[in-house]
mmCIF file of C-alpha atoms in Angstrom:
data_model
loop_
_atom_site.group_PDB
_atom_site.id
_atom_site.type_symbol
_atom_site.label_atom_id
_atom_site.label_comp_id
_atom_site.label_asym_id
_atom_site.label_seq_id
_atom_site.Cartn_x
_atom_site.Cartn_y
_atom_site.Cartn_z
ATOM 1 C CA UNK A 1 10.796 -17.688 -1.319
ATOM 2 C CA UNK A 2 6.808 -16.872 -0.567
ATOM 3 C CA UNK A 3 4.078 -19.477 -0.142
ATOM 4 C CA UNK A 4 0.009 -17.906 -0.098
ATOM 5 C CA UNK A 5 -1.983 -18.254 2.476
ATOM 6 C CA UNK A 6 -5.602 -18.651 1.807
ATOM 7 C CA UNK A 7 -8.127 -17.767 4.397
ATOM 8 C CA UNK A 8 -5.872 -16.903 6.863
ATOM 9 C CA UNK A 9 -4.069 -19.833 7.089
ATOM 10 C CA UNK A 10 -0.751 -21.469 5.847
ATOM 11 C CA UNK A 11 -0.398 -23.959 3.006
ATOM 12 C CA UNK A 12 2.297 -26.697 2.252
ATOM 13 C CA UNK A 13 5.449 -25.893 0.301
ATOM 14 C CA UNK A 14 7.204 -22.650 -0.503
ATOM 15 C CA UNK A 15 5.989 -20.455 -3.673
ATOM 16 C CA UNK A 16 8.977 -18.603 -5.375
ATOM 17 C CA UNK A 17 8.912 -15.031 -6.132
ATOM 18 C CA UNK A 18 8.383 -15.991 -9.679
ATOM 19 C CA UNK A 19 5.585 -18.472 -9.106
ATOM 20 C CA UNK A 20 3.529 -15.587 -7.434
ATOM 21 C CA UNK A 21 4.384 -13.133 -10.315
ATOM 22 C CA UNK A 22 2.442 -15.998 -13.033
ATOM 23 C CA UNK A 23 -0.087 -16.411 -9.475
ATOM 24 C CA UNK A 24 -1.018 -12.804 -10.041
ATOM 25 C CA UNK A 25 -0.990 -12.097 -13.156
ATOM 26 C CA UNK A 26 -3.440 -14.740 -13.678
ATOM 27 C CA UNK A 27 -5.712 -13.380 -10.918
ATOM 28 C CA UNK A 28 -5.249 -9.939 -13.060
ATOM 29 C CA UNK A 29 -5.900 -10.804 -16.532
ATOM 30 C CA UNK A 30 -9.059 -12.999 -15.115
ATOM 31 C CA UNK A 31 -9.743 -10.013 -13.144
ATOM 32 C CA UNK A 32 -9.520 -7.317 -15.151
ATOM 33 C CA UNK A 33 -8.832 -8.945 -19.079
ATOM 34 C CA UNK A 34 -11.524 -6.795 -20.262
ATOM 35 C CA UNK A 35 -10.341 -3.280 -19.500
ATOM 36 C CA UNK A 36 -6.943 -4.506 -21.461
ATOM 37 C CA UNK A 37 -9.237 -5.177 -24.701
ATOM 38 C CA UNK A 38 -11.082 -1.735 -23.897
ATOM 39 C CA UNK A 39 -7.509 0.080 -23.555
ATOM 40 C CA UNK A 40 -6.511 -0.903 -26.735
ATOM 41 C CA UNK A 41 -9.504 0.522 -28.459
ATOM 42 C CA UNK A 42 -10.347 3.663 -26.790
ATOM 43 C CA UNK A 43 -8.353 7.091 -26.485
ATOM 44 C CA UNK A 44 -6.054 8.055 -23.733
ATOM 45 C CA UNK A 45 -8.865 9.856 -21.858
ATOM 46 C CA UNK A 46 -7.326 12.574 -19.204
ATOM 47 C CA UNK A 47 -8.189 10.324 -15.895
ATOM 48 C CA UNK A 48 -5.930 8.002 -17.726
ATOM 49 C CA UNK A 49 -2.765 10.323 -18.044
ATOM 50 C CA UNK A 50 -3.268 11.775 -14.863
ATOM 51 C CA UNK A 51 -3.461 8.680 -13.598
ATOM 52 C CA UNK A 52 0.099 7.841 -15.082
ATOM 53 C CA UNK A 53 1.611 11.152 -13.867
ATOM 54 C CA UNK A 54 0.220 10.450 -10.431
ATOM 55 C CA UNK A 55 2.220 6.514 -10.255
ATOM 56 C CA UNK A 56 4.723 7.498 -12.776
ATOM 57 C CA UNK A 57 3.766 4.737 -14.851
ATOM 58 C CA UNK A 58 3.823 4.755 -18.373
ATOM 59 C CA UNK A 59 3.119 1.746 -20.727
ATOM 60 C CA UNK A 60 5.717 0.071 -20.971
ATOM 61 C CA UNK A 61 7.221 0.945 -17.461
ATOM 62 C CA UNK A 62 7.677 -1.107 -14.894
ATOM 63 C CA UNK A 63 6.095 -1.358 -11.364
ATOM 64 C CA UNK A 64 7.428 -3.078 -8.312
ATOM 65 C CA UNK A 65 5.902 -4.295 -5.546
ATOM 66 C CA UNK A 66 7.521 -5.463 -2.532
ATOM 67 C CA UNK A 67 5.588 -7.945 -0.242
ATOM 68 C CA UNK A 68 5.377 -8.972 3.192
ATOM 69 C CA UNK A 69 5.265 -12.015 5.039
ATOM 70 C CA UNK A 70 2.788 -13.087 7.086
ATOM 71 C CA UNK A 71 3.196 -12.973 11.023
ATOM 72 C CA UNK A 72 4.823 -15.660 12.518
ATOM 73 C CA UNK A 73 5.154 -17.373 9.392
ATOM 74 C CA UNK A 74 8.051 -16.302 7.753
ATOM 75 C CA UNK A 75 8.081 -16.824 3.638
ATOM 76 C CA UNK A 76 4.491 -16.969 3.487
ATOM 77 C CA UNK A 77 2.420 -14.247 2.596
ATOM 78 C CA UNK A 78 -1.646 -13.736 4.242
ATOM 79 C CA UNK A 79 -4.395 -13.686 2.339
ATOM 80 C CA UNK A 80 -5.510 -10.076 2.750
ATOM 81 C CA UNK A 81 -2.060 -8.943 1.542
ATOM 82 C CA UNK A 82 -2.062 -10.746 -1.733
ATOM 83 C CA UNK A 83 -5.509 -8.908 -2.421
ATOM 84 C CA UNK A 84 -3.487 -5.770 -1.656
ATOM 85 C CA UNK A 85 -0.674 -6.923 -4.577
ATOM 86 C CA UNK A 86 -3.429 -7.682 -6.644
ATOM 87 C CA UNK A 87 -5.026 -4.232 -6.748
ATOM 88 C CA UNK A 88 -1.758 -2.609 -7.120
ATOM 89 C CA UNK A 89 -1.321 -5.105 -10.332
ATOM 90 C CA UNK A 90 -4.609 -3.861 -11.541
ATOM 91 C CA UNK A 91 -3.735 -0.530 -11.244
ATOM 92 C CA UNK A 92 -0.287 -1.677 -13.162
ATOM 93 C CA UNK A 93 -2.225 -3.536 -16.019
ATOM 94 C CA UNK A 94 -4.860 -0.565 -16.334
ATOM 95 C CA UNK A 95 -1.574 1.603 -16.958
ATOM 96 C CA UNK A 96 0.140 -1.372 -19.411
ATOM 97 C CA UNK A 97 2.814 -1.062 -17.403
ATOM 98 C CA UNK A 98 5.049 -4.500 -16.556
ATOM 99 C CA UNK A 99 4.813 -6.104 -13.173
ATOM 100 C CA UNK A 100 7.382 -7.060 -11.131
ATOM 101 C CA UNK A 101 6.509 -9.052 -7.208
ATOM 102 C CA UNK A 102 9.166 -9.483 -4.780
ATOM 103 C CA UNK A 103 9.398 -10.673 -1.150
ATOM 104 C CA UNK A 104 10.430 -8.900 1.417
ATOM 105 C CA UNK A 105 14.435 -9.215 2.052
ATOM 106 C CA UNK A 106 14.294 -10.795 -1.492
ATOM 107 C CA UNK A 107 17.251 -9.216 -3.530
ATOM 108 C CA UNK A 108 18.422 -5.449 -3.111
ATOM 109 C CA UNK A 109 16.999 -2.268 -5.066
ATOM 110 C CA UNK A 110 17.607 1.356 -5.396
ATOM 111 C CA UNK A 111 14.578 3.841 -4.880
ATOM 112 C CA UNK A 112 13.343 5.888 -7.956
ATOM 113 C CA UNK A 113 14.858 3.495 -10.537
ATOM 114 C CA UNK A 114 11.115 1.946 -11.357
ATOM 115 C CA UNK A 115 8.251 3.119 -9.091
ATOM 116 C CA UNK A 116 7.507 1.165 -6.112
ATOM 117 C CA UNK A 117 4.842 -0.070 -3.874
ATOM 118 C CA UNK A 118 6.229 -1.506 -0.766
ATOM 119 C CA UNK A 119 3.485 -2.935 1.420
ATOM 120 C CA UNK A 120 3.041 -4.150 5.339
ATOM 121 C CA UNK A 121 4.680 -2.781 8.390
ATOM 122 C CA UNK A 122 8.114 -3.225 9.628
ATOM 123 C CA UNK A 123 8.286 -6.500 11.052
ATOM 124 C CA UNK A 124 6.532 -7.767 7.734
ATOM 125 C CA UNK A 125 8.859 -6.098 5.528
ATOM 126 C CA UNK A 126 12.613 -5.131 6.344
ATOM 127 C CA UNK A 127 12.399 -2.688 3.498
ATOM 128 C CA UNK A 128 8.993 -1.134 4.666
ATOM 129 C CA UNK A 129 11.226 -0.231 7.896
ATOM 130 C CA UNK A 130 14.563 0.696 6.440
ATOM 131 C CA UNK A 131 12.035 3.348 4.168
ATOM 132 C CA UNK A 132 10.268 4.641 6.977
ATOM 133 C CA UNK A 133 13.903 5.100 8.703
ATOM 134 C CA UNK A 134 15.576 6.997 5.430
ATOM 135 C CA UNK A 135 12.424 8.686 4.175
ATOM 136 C CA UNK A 136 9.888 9.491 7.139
ATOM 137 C CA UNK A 137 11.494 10.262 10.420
ATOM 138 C CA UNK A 138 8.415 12.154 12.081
ATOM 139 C CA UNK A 139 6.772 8.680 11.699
ATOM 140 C CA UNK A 140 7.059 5.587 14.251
ATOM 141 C CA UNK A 141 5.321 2.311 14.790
ATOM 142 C CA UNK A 142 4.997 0.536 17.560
ATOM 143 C CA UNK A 143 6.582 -3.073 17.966
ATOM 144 C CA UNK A 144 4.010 -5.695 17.785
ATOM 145 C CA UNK A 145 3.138 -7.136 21.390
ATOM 146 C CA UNK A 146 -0.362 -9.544 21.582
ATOM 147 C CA UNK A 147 -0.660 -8.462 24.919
ATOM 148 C CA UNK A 148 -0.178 -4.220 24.324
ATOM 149 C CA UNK A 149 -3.310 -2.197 23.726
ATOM 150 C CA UNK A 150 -0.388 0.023 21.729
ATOM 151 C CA UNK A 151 0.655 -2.885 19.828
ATOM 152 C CA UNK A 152 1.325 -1.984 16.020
ATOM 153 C CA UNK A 153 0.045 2.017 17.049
ATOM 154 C CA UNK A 154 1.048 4.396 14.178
ATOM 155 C CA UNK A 155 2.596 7.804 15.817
ATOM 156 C CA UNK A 156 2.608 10.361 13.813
ATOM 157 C CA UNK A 157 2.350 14.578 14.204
ATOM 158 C CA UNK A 158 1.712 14.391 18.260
ATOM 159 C CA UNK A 159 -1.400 11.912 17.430
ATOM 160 C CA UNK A 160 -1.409 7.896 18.232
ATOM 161 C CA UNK A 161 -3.161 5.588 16.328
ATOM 162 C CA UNK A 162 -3.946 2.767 17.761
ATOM 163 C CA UNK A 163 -5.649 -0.336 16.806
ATOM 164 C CA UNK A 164 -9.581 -1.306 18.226
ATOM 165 C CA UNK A 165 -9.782 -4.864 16.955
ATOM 166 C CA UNK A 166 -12.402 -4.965 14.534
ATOM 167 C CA UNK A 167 -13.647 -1.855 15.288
ATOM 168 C CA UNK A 168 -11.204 0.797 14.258
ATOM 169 C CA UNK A 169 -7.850 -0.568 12.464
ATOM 170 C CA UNK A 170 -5.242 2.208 10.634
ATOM 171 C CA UNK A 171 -2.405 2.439 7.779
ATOM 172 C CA UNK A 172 0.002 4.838 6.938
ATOM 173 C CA UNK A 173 0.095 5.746 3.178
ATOM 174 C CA UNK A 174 2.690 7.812 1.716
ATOM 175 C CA UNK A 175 4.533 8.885 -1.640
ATOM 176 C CA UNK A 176 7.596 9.451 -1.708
ATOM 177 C CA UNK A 177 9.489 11.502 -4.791
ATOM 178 C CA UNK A 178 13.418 11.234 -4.989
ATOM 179 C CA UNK A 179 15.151 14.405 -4.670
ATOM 180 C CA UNK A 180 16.608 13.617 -8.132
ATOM 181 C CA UNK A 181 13.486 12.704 -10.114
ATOM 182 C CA UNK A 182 13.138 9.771 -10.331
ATOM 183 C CA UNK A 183 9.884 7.344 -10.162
ATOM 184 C CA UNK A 184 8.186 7.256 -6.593
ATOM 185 C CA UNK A 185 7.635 4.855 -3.883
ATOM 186 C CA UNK A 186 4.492 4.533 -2.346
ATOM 187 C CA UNK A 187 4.325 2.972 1.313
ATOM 188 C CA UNK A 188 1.494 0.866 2.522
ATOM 189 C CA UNK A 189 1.983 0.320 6.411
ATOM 190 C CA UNK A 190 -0.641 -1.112 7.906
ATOM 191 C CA UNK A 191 -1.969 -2.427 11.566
ATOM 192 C CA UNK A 192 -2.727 -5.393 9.396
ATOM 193 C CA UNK A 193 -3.313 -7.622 6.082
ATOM 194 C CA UNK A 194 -6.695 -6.161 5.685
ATOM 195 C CA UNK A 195 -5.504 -2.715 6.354
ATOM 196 C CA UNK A 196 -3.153 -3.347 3.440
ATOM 197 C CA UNK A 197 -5.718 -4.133 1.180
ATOM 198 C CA UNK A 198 -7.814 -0.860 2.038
ATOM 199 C CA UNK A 199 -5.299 0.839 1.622
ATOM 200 C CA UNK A 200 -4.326 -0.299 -2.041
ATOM 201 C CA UNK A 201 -7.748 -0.251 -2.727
ATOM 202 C CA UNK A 202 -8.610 3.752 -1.227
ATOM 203 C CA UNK A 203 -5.007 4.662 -3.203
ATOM 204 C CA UNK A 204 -5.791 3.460 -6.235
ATOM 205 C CA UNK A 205 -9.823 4.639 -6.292
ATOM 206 C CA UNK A 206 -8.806 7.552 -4.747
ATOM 207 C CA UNK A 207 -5.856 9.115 -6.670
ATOM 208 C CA UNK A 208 -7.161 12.331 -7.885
ATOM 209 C CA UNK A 209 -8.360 13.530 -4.338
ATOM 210 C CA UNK A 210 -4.857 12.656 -3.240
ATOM 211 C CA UNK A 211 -3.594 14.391 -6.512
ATOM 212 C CA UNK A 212 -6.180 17.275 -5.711
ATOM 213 C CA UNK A 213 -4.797 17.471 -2.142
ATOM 214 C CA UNK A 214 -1.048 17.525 -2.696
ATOM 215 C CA UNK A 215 0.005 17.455 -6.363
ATOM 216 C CA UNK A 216 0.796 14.666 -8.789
ATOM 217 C CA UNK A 217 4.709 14.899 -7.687
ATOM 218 C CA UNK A 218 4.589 15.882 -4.019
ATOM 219 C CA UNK A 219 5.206 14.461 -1.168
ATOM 220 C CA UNK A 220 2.398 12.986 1.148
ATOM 221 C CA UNK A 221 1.866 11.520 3.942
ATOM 222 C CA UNK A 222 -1.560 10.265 5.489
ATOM 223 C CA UNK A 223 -2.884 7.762 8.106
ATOM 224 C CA UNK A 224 -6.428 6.137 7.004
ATOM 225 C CA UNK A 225 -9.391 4.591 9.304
ATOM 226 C CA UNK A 226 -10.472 1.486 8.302
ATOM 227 C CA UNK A 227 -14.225 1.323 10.198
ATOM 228 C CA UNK A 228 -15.081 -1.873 11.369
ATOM 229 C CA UNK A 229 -13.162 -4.560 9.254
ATOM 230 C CA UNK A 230 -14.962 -7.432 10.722
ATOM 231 C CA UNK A 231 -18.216 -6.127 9.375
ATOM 232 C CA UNK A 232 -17.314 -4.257 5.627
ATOM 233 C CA UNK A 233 -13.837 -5.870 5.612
ATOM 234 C CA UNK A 234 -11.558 -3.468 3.611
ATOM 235 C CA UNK A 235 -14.369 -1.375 2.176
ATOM 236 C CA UNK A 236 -15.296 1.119 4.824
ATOM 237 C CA UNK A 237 -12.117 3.055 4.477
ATOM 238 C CA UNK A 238 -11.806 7.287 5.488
ATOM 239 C CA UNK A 239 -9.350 9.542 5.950
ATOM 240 C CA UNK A 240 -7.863 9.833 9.524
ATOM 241 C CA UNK A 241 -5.186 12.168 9.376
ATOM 242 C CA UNK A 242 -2.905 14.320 7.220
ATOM 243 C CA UNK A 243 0.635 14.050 8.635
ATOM 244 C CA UNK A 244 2.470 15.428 5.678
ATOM 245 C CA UNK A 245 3.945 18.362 7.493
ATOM 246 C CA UNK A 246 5.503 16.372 10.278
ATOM 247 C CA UNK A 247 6.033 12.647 8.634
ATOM 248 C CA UNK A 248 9.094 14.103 6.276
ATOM 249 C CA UNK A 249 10.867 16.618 9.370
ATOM 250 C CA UNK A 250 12.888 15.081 11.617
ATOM 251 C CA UNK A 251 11.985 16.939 14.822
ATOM 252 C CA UNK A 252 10.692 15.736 17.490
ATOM 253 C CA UNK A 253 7.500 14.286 18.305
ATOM 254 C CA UNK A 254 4.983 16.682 19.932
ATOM 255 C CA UNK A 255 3.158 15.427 23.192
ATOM 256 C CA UNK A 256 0.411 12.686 21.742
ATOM 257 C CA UNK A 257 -3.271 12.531 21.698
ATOM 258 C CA UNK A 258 -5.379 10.074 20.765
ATOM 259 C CA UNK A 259 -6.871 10.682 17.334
ATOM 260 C CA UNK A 260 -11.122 11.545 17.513
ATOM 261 C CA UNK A 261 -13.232 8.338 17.071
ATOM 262 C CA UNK A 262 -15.118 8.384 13.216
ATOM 263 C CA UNK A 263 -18.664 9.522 13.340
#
């Protein structure tokens, strides 16, 4: 069961997984019903299939995503991290592929059966932290603690990430292909909601660099800045780091530095 939480804050009575499939999809098609009447009319232009290679969506498909709960609110789900399921089900409808929202601990899946956006860090989301477990063992995060400066920190290739309150805030975004090729999961871990929701946002406005960088079926691993989140919110968004070569190799973790501060 998941309830939304507007503006930060809880609301009365619990919102089944179902209920918050019909919640976004009507966010979506008010959204974005115009680029379904475009699709239908225009060609498959080349941004478009590489697009589809990239996800491993196809029309037709369908996408998961797997949603957290909100901190100390269990079966509800923040605000900033339903905008992050809603740009992923953009990204789905642009693609006219089928959406499918679950909560986190909601049900068991396999990986590579559909593809797979699982979003919010490991106390959110018990699947977030059995993936990070199976698929990236260079990677930890730090438990949460209100009172830690290295609460939430994201340690990864001999660097620490750790979260300035509303000055500098990170996520770890990776892809992850199954050895036996089948669709991929992408991981959204972030410091918090809004993180999430840059980081949906910078994956799916930024897919060719990413595609560019690595290849449409690699695997890829990076941590992202998000500058000042009190002031631009989710918008100001850069790369931080590119941990592919450590995030997948179990070896252990180099002595750590503190990543350099954005310009």
């Amino acid at each position: 069961m998941l309830s939304l939480v507007p503006a930060g804050h809880a609301v009365e009575g619990p919102l089944s997984a179902v209920i918050l499939n019909i919640v976004v999809g009507l966010i979506t098609s008010f959204i974005s019903g115009g680029s379904v009447w475009a699709w239908g009319r225009a060609r498959v232009t080349r941004r478009q299939r590489e697009r589809a290679r990239f996800f491993g969506l196809s029309p037709g498909d369908t996408g998961r995503i797997v949603a957290p709960q909100a901190f100390g609110a269990p079966r509800t789900i923040s605000k900033h991290d339903l905008f992050s399921i809603v740009e992923l089900a953009k990204l789905m409808r642009d693609l006219r592929a089928d959406l499918d929202v679950v909560g986190s601990g909601e049900g068991t899946y396999g990986v590579g059966d559909v593809t797979e956006f699982c979003v919010g860090g490991p106390t959110a989301n018990v699947r977030m932290q059995s993936h990070l477990g199976r698929f990236l063992p260079g990677v930890s995060i730090r438990s949460f603690a209100a009172d830690s400066p290295k609460s939430a920190a994201i340690v990864a290739a001999g660097q620490e990430f750790l979260r300035e309150r509303d000055s500098r805030e990170y996520v770890l975004v990776a892809k992850v292909r199954p050895s036996d090729g089948g669709h991929p999961l992408f991981l959204i871990c972030g410091q918090t909601g809004i993180t999430n929701r840059a980081a949906a946002s910078y994956l799916r406005d930024n897919f060719r660099r990413l595609s560019s960088a690595h290849g449409a079926g690699e695997n890829w691993c990076v941590v992202l800045r998000v500058v000042a989140p009190s002031v631009y919110g989710h918008q100001m968004t850069e790369l931080a780091a590119d941990v592919s070569a450590s995030a997948f190799a179990a070896s252990p973790q180099p002595a750590l530095t503190r990543p350099p501060a954005s310009g």
